[in-house]
Amino acid sequence: MAASDDLVAANLKNSNLAIPQKVPSKALGVHLPVGDAGIMRPVSSAYARGWLACVLLTLAVPLYAQKQSPTAWPTDLPPPAPANTSTAPTNSVTSTSSDAAPYYTVHPGDVLVVSFRYTPEFNDEITVGPDGRGVLKSAGNIMLAGRTLPEIQQEIIQDSTDKLVNPEVAVSLKSFESPNVVVAGEVQKPGQFDLRKPTTALQAILMAGGPKEDSAMNHVYLFRRINADTAEVHVLQLGHYDSSKRAKQDMLLQPGDMILVNRDALEKISRFIKVFNLGVYFNPIGSSGLF
């Protein structure tokens, strides 16, 4: 029993705890202070041993952990970076990134609705003409084809300031023409044809029933608008079709292209012509219609 008490005293001394200089030699002689007056009373041997055991267990756990991990963690390392709790940005309909879908471009045949907030008497419903223009009550004759709805809205506001003060205008698309091409001239069934899939000029001519016997397939004219006022003329040689030279003899069509199959080669035609002059080739004097 004396050896056990000496071991307890030695462990308490090594733990740097403040302990009494004299430890009672008898187990029953252990005294603990109680009360505010510092009155000492004897306690049982079992209670004293339990109290000392709790103190030793509290000291032994960190000492054992330090012994098992002799290499201490460095204290000069920077603190860990905070976790990134931000979420990745999501796309929205108001995104202004470069990969956002572009605005719809108005084409001839589209129907637009123009609404004035405070002056409904100037409201309009316009069908874009073949020349790409339309006539409004508030702005008069303006170019519509080849422009987006926000561009048309700004044009109407600017042109309406002569009649209205700070007009508020809304422009919407009521209906639009499906992508199509026109095939006219010396074909079996001239007319307008929808572009439901990638189509070449020769395929469009076959959709129109094919060329007539007296057609000049070596001089097929493709009229393509490059802007609202100008069209570019391509001359296609499709009489002797060669699949190895398809890129030079045939062309993939775009919406709004106009194909003219003539009997003879046109004597005078420029590479670029005005859009309003297309009627010379598709509505010649004396003809009954566009085709």
PDB file of C-alpha atoms in Angstrom, residues 57-238:
ATOM      1  CA  LEU A  57      -6.297   9.176 -16.039  1.00  0.00           C
ATOM      2  CA  THR A  58      -6.752  12.780 -17.118  1.00  0.00           C
ATOM      3  CA  LEU A  59      -2.989  13.272 -17.259  1.00  0.00           C
ATOM      4  CA  ALA A  60      -2.193   9.933 -18.824  1.00  0.00           C
ATOM      5  CA  VAL A  61      -4.359  10.283 -21.947  1.00  0.00           C
ATOM      6  CA  PRO A  62      -2.530  13.292 -23.519  1.00  0.00           C
ATOM      7  CA  LEU A  63       0.853  11.869 -22.475  1.00  0.00           C
ATOM      8  CA  TYR A  64       0.037   8.570 -24.186  1.00  0.00           C
ATOM      9  CA  ALA A  65      -1.135  10.336 -27.353  1.00  0.00           C
ATOM     10  CA  GLN A  66       2.056  12.408 -27.487  1.00  0.00           C
ATOM     11  CA  LYS A  67       4.165   9.294 -27.060  1.00  0.00           C
ATOM     12  CA  GLN A  68       2.361   7.526 -29.899  1.00  0.00           C
ATOM     13  CA  SER A  69       2.829  10.555 -32.234  1.00  0.00           C
ATOM     14  CA  PRO A  70       6.383  11.770 -31.673  1.00  0.00           C
ATOM     15  CA  THR A  71       6.318  14.014 -34.766  1.00  0.00           C
ATOM     16  CA  ALA A  72       4.474  17.184 -33.914  1.00  0.00           C
ATOM     17  CA  TRP A  73       2.410  19.055 -36.480  1.00  0.00           C
ATOM     18  CA  PRO A  74       4.228  22.085 -37.917  1.00  0.00           C
ATOM     19  CA  THR A  75       2.955  25.353 -36.595  1.00  0.00           C
ATOM     20  CA  ASP A  76       4.157  27.562 -39.447  1.00  0.00           C
ATOM     21  CA  LEU A  77       1.808  26.183 -42.119  1.00  0.00           C
ATOM     22  CA  PRO A  78      -0.807  28.584 -43.513  1.00  0.00           C
ATOM     23  CA  PRO A  79      -4.390  28.020 -42.443  1.00  0.00           C
ATOM     24  CA  PRO A  80      -6.456  25.813 -44.757  1.00  0.00           C
ATOM     25  CA  ALA A  81      -8.360  27.590 -47.479  1.00  0.00           C
ATOM     26  CA  PRO A  82     -12.070  27.941 -46.815  1.00  0.00           C
ATOM     27  CA  ALA A  83     -14.331  25.580 -48.673  1.00  0.00           C
ATOM     28  CA  ASN A  84     -15.796  26.962 -51.846  1.00  0.00           C
ATOM     29  CA  THR A  85     -19.501  27.010 -51.226  1.00  0.00           C
ATOM     30  CA  SER A  86     -20.408  29.093 -54.251  1.00  0.00           C
ATOM     31  CA  THR A  87     -22.376  27.421 -56.977  1.00  0.00           C
ATOM     32  CA  ALA A  88     -21.529  27.493 -60.651  1.00  0.00           C
ATOM     33  CA  PRO A  89     -23.413  30.168 -62.588  1.00  0.00           C
ATOM     34  CA  THR A  90     -26.382  28.908 -64.505  1.00  0.00           C
ATOM     35  CA  ASN A  91     -27.616  30.015 -67.859  1.00  0.00           C
ATOM     36  CA  SER A  92     -30.747  32.116 -67.972  1.00  0.00           C
ATOM     37  CA  VAL A  93     -32.920  33.566 -70.648  1.00  0.00           C
ATOM     38  CA  THR A  94     -31.416  37.000 -70.012  1.00  0.00           C
ATOM     39  CA  SER A  95     -27.858  35.819 -70.575  1.00  0.00           C
ATOM     40  CA  THR A  96     -25.685  38.183 -72.604  1.00  0.00           C
ATOM     41  CA  SER A  97     -22.920  35.671 -73.354  1.00  0.00           C
ATOM     42  CA  SER A  98     -21.683  35.241 -76.874  1.00  0.00           C
ATOM     43  CA  ASP A  99     -23.193  31.779 -77.170  1.00  0.00           C
ATOM     44  CA  ALA A 100     -26.741  33.067 -76.578  1.00  0.00           C
ATOM     45  CA  ALA A 101     -29.276  32.536 -79.384  1.00  0.00           C
ATOM     46  CA  PRO A 102     -29.513  35.544 -81.737  1.00  0.00           C
ATOM     47  CA  TYR A 103     -32.700  37.519 -82.290  1.00  0.00           C
ATOM     48  CA  TYR A 104     -35.028  36.492 -85.097  1.00  0.00           C
ATOM     49  CA  THR A 105     -34.531  38.431 -88.331  1.00  0.00           C
ATOM     50  CA  VAL A 106     -37.689  39.598 -90.071  1.00  0.00           C
ATOM     51  CA  HIS A 107     -38.361  38.300 -93.599  1.00  0.00           C
ATOM     52  CA  PRO A 108     -40.811  39.273 -96.350  1.00  0.00           C
ATOM     53  CA  GLY A 109     -44.222  37.795 -95.618  1.00  0.00           C
ATOM     54  CA  ASP A 110     -43.888  38.058 -91.832  1.00  0.00           C
ATOM     55  CA  VAL A 111     -46.724  39.735 -89.941  1.00  0.00           C
ATOM     56  CA  LEU A 112     -45.797  42.205 -87.189  1.00  0.00           C
ATOM     57  CA  VAL A 113     -47.992  43.785 -84.521  1.00  0.00           C
ATOM     58  CA  VAL A 114     -47.080  47.304 -83.372  1.00  0.00           C
ATOM     59  CA  SER A 115     -48.743  48.513 -80.158  1.00  0.00           C
ATOM     60  CA  PHE A 116     -48.580  52.005 -78.642  1.00  0.00           C
ATOM     61  CA  ARG A 117     -49.218  52.091 -74.901  1.00  0.00           C
ATOM     62  CA  TYR A 118     -50.814  55.532 -74.591  1.00  0.00           C
ATOM     63  CA  THR A 119     -51.988  56.121 -78.172  1.00  0.00           C
ATOM     64  CA  PRO A 120     -53.709  52.948 -79.362  1.00  0.00           C
ATOM     65  CA  GLU A 121     -55.048  54.773 -82.399  1.00  0.00           C
ATOM     66  CA  PHE A 122     -51.564  54.314 -83.906  1.00  0.00           C
ATOM     67  CA  ASN A 123     -51.536  50.534 -83.410  1.00  0.00           C
ATOM     68  CA  ASP A 124     -50.705  48.572 -86.549  1.00  0.00           C
ATOM     69  CA  GLU A 125     -50.613  45.064 -87.957  1.00  0.00           C
ATOM     70  CA  ILE A 126     -48.175  44.954 -90.854  1.00  0.00           C
ATOM     71  CA  THR A 127     -47.341  42.303 -93.430  1.00  0.00           C
ATOM     72  CA  VAL A 128     -43.786  42.723 -94.643  1.00  0.00           C
ATOM     73  CA  GLY A 129     -43.858  43.190 -98.384  1.00  0.00           C
ATOM     74  CA  PRO A 130     -41.723  41.388-100.982  1.00  0.00           C
ATOM     75  CA  ASP A 131     -39.392  44.384-100.991  1.00  0.00           C
ATOM     76  CA  GLY A 132     -38.964  44.076 -97.205  1.00  0.00           C
ATOM     77  CA  ARG A 133     -40.853  47.276 -96.383  1.00  0.00           C
ATOM     78  CA  GLY A 134     -44.001  48.161 -94.481  1.00  0.00           C
ATOM     79  CA  VAL A 135     -46.155  51.267 -93.998  1.00  0.00           C
ATOM     80  CA  LEU A 136     -47.072  52.382 -90.464  1.00  0.00           C
ATOM     81  CA  LYS A 137     -49.543  55.008 -89.303  1.00  0.00           C
ATOM     82  CA  SER A 138     -46.990  56.576 -86.992  1.00  0.00           C
ATOM     83  CA  ALA A 139     -43.711  56.206 -88.893  1.00  0.00           C
ATOM     84  CA  GLY A 140     -44.674  55.907 -92.542  1.00  0.00           C
ATOM     85  CA  ASN A 141     -42.691  53.683 -94.913  1.00  0.00           C
ATOM     86  CA  ILE A 142     -39.800  51.881 -93.192  1.00  0.00           C
ATOM     87  CA  MET A 143     -37.535  48.937 -93.971  1.00  0.00           C
ATOM     88  CA  LEU A 144     -38.415  45.853 -91.929  1.00  0.00           C
ATOM     89  CA  ALA A 145     -36.796  42.835 -93.596  1.00  0.00           C
ATOM     90  CA  GLY A 146     -33.319  41.904 -92.449  1.00  0.00           C
ATOM     91  CA  ARG A 147     -33.801  43.577 -89.065  1.00  0.00           C
ATOM     92  CA  THR A 148     -34.570  42.279 -85.587  1.00  0.00           C
ATOM     93  CA  LEU A 149     -37.623  43.255 -83.550  1.00  0.00           C
ATOM     94  CA  PRO A 150     -35.626  45.484 -81.147  1.00  0.00           C
ATOM     95  CA  GLU A 151     -34.104  47.300 -84.133  1.00  0.00           C
ATOM     96  CA  ILE A 152     -37.536  47.836 -85.661  1.00  0.00           C
ATOM     97  CA  GLN A 153     -38.842  49.088 -82.311  1.00  0.00           C
ATOM     98  CA  GLN A 154     -36.100  51.715 -82.080  1.00  0.00           C
ATOM     99  CA  GLU A 155     -36.733  52.789 -85.671  1.00  0.00           C
ATOM    100  CA  ILE A 156     -40.459  53.243 -85.006  1.00  0.00           C
ATOM    101  CA  ILE A 157     -39.782  55.273 -81.850  1.00  0.00           C
ATOM    102  CA  GLN A 158     -37.365  57.524 -83.687  1.00  0.00           C
ATOM    103  CA  ASP A 159     -39.655  58.061 -86.678  1.00  0.00           C
ATOM    104  CA  SER A 160     -42.739  58.636 -84.499  1.00  0.00           C
ATOM    105  CA  THR A 161     -41.349  61.571 -82.540  1.00  0.00           C
ATOM    106  CA  ASP A 162     -42.754  63.994 -85.131  1.00  0.00           C
ATOM    107  CA  LYS A 163     -46.283  62.986 -84.143  1.00  0.00           C
ATOM    108  CA  LEU A 164     -45.891  61.658 -80.591  1.00  0.00           C
ATOM    109  CA  VAL A 165     -44.014  62.721 -77.468  1.00  0.00           C
ATOM    110  CA  ASN A 166     -41.939  59.977 -75.840  1.00  0.00           C
ATOM    111  CA  PRO A 167     -43.872  57.127 -77.435  1.00  0.00           C
ATOM    112  CA  GLU A 168     -43.813  53.712 -75.790  1.00  0.00           C
ATOM    113  CA  VAL A 169     -43.934  51.023 -78.467  1.00  0.00           C
ATOM    114  CA  ALA A 170     -44.043  47.234 -78.378  1.00  0.00           C
ATOM    115  CA  VAL A 171     -43.319  45.171 -81.513  1.00  0.00           C
ATOM    116  CA  SER A 172     -44.198  41.484 -81.686  1.00  0.00           C
ATOM    117  CA  LEU A 173     -44.166  38.789 -84.330  1.00  0.00           C
ATOM    118  CA  LYS A 174     -47.654  37.475 -85.078  1.00  0.00           C
ATOM    119  CA  SER A 175     -46.745  35.016 -87.814  1.00  0.00           C
ATOM    120  CA  PHE A 176     -43.788  34.255 -90.010  1.00  0.00           C
ATOM    121  CA  GLU A 177     -43.152  32.617 -93.315  1.00  0.00           C
ATOM    122  CA  SER A 178     -41.547  29.194 -93.220  1.00  0.00           C
ATOM    123  CA  PRO A 179     -38.152  29.048 -94.976  1.00  0.00           C
ATOM    124  CA  ASN A 180     -38.746  28.712 -98.679  1.00  0.00           C
ATOM    125  CA  VAL A 181     -37.289  29.307-102.121  1.00  0.00           C
ATOM    126  CA  VAL A 182     -38.793  30.331-105.426  1.00  0.00           C
ATOM    127  CA  VAL A 183     -38.272  28.416-108.676  1.00  0.00           C
ATOM    128  CA  ALA A 184     -39.494  30.206-111.794  1.00  0.00           C
ATOM    129  CA  GLY A 185     -39.058  30.179-115.544  1.00  0.00           C
ATOM    130  CA  GLU A 186     -38.833  27.121-117.779  1.00  0.00           C
ATOM    131  CA  VAL A 187     -39.828  24.422-115.280  1.00  0.00           C
ATOM    132  CA  GLN A 188     -42.864  22.161-115.183  1.00  0.00           C
ATOM    133  CA  LYS A 189     -44.389  23.504-111.966  1.00  0.00           C
ATOM    134  CA  PRO A 190     -42.972  26.903-111.024  1.00  0.00           C
ATOM    135  CA  GLY A 191     -43.757  28.178-107.573  1.00  0.00           C
ATOM    136  CA  GLN A 192     -42.636  28.551-103.987  1.00  0.00           C
ATOM    137  CA  PHE A 193     -41.227  25.550-102.134  1.00  0.00           C
ATOM    138  CA  ASP A 194     -40.500  25.037 -98.448  1.00  0.00           C
ATOM    139  CA  LEU A 195     -36.986  24.195 -97.322  1.00  0.00           C
ATOM    140  CA  ARG A 196     -37.601  21.251 -95.004  1.00  0.00           C
ATOM    141  CA  LYS A 197     -34.039  19.948 -95.306  1.00  0.00           C
ATOM    142  CA  PRO A 198     -30.750  20.997 -96.949  1.00  0.00           C
ATOM    143  CA  THR A 199     -31.549  21.454-100.629  1.00  0.00           C
ATOM    144  CA  THR A 200     -29.425  22.381-103.642  1.00  0.00           C
ATOM    145  CA  ALA A 201     -30.503  24.427-106.656  1.00  0.00           C
ATOM    146  CA  LEU A 202     -30.779  21.327-108.862  1.00  0.00           C
ATOM    147  CA  GLN A 203     -32.908  19.556-106.250  1.00  0.00           C
ATOM    148  CA  ALA A 204     -35.220  22.580-106.088  1.00  0.00           C
ATOM    149  CA  ILE A 205     -35.632  22.484-109.876  1.00  0.00           C
ATOM    150  CA  LEU A 206     -36.564  18.810-109.626  1.00  0.00           C
ATOM    151  CA  MET A 207     -39.083  19.694-106.894  1.00  0.00           C
ATOM    152  CA  ALA A 208     -40.636  22.057-109.455  1.00  0.00           C
ATOM    153  CA  GLY A 209     -41.152  19.137-111.846  1.00  0.00           C
ATOM    154  CA  GLY A 210     -37.829  19.447-113.610  1.00  0.00           C
ATOM    155  CA  PRO A 211     -36.764  21.669-116.525  1.00  0.00           C
ATOM    156  CA  LYS A 212     -38.623  21.925-119.809  1.00  0.00           C
ATOM    157  CA  GLU A 213     -37.077  20.700-123.044  1.00  0.00           C
ATOM    158  CA  ASP A 214     -36.144  24.166-124.268  1.00  0.00           C
ATOM    159  CA  SER A 215     -34.621  25.352-120.983  1.00  0.00           C
ATOM    160  CA  ALA A 216     -31.013  26.524-120.807  1.00  0.00           C
ATOM    161  CA  MET A 217     -29.715  24.458-117.899  1.00  0.00           C
ATOM    162  CA  ASN A 218     -26.186  25.714-118.469  1.00  0.00           C
ATOM    163  CA  HIS A 219     -27.344  29.190-117.443  1.00  0.00           C
ATOM    164  CA  VAL A 220     -29.465  28.836-114.322  1.00  0.00           C
ATOM    165  CA  TYR A 221     -29.604  32.057-112.323  1.00  0.00           C
ATOM    166  CA  LEU A 222     -29.692  32.086-108.537  1.00  0.00           C
ATOM    167  CA  PHE A 223     -30.645  35.393-106.906  1.00  0.00           C
ATOM    168  CA  ARG A 224     -29.621  35.680-103.246  1.00  0.00           C
ATOM    169  CA  ARG A 225     -30.217  38.719-101.054  1.00  0.00           C
ATOM    170  CA  ILE A 226     -27.146  39.916 -99.210  1.00  0.00           C
ATOM    171  CA  ASN A 227     -29.043  42.732 -97.477  1.00  0.00           C
ATOM    172  CA  ALA A 228     -32.405  44.444 -97.612  1.00  0.00           C
ATOM    173  CA  ASP A 229     -31.540  46.377-100.777  1.00  0.00           C
ATOM    174  CA  THR A 230     -29.115  44.234-102.777  1.00  0.00           C
ATOM    175  CA  ALA A 231     -29.119  40.732-104.232  1.00  0.00           C
ATOM    176  CA  GLU A 232     -26.181  38.766-105.620  1.00  0.00           C
ATOM    177  CA  VAL A 233     -26.528  36.819-108.885  1.00  0.00           C
ATOM    178  CA  HIS A 234     -24.920  33.367-109.282  1.00  0.00           C
ATOM    179  CA  VAL A 235     -24.811  31.635-112.667  1.00  0.00           C
ATOM    180  CA  LEU A 236     -24.989  27.832-112.335  1.00  0.00           C
ATOM    181  CA  GLN A 237     -24.082  25.394-115.098  1.00  0.00           C
ATOM    182  CA  LEU A 238     -26.300  22.402-114.433  1.00  0.00           C
TER     183      LEU A 238
END
